[in-house]
XYZ file of C-alpha atoms in Angstrom:
154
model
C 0.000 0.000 0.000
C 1.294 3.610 -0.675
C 0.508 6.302 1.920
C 1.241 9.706 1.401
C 1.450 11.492 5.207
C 0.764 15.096 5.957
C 1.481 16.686 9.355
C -0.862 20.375 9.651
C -1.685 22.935 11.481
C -5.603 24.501 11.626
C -7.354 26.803 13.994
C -8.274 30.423 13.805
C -10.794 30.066 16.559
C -12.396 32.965 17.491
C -12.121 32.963 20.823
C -7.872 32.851 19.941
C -7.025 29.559 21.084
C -3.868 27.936 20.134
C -4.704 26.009 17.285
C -4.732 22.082 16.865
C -3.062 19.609 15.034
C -3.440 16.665 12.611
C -1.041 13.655 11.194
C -3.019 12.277 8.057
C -2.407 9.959 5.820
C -4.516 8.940 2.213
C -3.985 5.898 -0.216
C -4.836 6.046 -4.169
C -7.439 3.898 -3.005
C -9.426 6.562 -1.616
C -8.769 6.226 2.493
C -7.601 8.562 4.558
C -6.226 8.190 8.082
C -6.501 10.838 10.690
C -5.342 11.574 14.187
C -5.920 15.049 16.017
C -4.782 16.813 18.976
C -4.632 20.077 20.630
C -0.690 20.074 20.737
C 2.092 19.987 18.494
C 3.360 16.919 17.320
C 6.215 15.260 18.635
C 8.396 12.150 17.186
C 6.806 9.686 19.535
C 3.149 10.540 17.875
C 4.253 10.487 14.201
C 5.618 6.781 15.480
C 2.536 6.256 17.054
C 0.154 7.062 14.126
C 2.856 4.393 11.806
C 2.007 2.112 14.508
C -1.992 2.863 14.164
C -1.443 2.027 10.544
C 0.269 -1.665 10.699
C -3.217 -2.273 12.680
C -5.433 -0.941 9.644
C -3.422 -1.754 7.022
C -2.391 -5.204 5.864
C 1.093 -5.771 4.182
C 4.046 -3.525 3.609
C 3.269 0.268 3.394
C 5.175 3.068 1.276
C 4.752 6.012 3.244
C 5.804 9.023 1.610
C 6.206 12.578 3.315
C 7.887 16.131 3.791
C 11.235 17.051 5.978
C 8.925 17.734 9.066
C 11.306 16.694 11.844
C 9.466 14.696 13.645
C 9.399 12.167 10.784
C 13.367 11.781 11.281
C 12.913 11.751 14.927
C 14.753 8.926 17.410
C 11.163 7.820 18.003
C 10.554 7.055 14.164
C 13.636 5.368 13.734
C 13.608 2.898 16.571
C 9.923 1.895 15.812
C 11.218 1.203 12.207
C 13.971 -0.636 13.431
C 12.214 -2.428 16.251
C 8.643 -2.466 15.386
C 7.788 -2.224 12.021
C 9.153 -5.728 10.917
C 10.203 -4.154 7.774
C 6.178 -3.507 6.425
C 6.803 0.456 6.830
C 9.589 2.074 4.539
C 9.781 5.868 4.196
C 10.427 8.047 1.224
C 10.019 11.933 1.624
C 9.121 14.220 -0.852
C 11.203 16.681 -2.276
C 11.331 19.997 -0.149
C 8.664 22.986 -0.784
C 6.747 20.704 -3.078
C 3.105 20.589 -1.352
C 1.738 20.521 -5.255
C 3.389 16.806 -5.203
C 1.294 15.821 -1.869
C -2.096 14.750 -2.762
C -3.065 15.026 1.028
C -2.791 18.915 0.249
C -5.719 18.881 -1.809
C -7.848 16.893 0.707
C -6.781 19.447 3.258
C -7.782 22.374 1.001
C -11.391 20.676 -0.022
C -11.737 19.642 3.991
C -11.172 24.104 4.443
C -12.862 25.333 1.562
C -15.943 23.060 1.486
C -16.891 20.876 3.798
C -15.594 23.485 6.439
C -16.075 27.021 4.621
C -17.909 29.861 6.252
C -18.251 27.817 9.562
C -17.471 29.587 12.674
C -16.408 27.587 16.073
C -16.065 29.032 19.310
C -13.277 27.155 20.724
C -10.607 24.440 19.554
C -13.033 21.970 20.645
C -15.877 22.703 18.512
C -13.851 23.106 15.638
C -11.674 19.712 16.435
C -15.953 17.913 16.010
C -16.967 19.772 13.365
C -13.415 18.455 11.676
C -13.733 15.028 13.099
C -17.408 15.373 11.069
C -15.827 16.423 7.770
C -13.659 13.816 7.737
C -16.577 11.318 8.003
C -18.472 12.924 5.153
C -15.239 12.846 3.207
C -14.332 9.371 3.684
C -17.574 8.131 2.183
C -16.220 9.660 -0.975
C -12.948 7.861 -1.845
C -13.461 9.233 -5.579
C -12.360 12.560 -3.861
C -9.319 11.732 -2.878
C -8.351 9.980 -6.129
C -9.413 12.840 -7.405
C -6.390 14.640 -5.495
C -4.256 11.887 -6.478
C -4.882 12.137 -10.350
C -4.175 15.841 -9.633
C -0.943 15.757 -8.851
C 0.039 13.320 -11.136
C 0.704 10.532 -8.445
C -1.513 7.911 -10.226
């Protein structure tokens, strides 16, 4: 399986709350795999959402993402070399390229449709009304093949 893996950043609550954070990951097959939290990202949760994938995903898994530094983190590397049992191999994308990440174009469609002119009062409102989007958006895989096809990935 091929993954492509995107770590953002969303917010602009109006009450000025730090905003959260998400680790996703699609496949040209139309899933996407999301965690969230109201912190930053550290190595030992990028290693933590690989391990969430070796549960949902059978056989060996491409994953494929940008020089974020928690994806070169101690963390990451002893999982792969402990844990993975060599189903997880990483390849990262060349850097400033988000046109080449097909996980951009979810993100965009996620902000521009299923969340536009929606207004949350705190991070917590706006983490459900995400978590919601993401529901909606995973009963259309053609969407994200759609983002796939877009960048030329497939």
């Amino acid at each position: 399986s091929i993954l492509l893996v995107r770590v953002s950043f969303w917010g602009n609550c109006s009450s000025n709350l730090h905003a959260g954070r998400s680790l996703s990951g699609i496949s040209p097959t139309g899933k996407i795999y999301v965690q969230i939290q109201d912190k930053s990202f550290k190595g030992v949760d990028a290693a933590s959402f690989l391990r969430h994938l070796l549960v949902r995903i059978a056989g060996k898994i491409l994953v494929i993402w940008d020089g974020c530094p928690i994806h070169r983190s101690k963390e990451v590397k002893k999982f792969l070399a402990e844990e993975s049992k060599g189903r997880v191999w990483l390849e990262q994308l060349p850097a400033y390229c988000p046109d080449l990440n097909p996980d951009e174009g979810v993100w965009n469609y996620l902000k521009r449709v299923c969340l536009k002119n929606r207004t949350y009062s705190n991070l917590k409102e706006l983490g459900k009304g995400l978590r919601r989007a993401i529901r909606t958006f995973r009963s259309h895989p053609q969407l994200i093949q759609a983002c796939f096809a877009q960048t030329g990935c497939v």
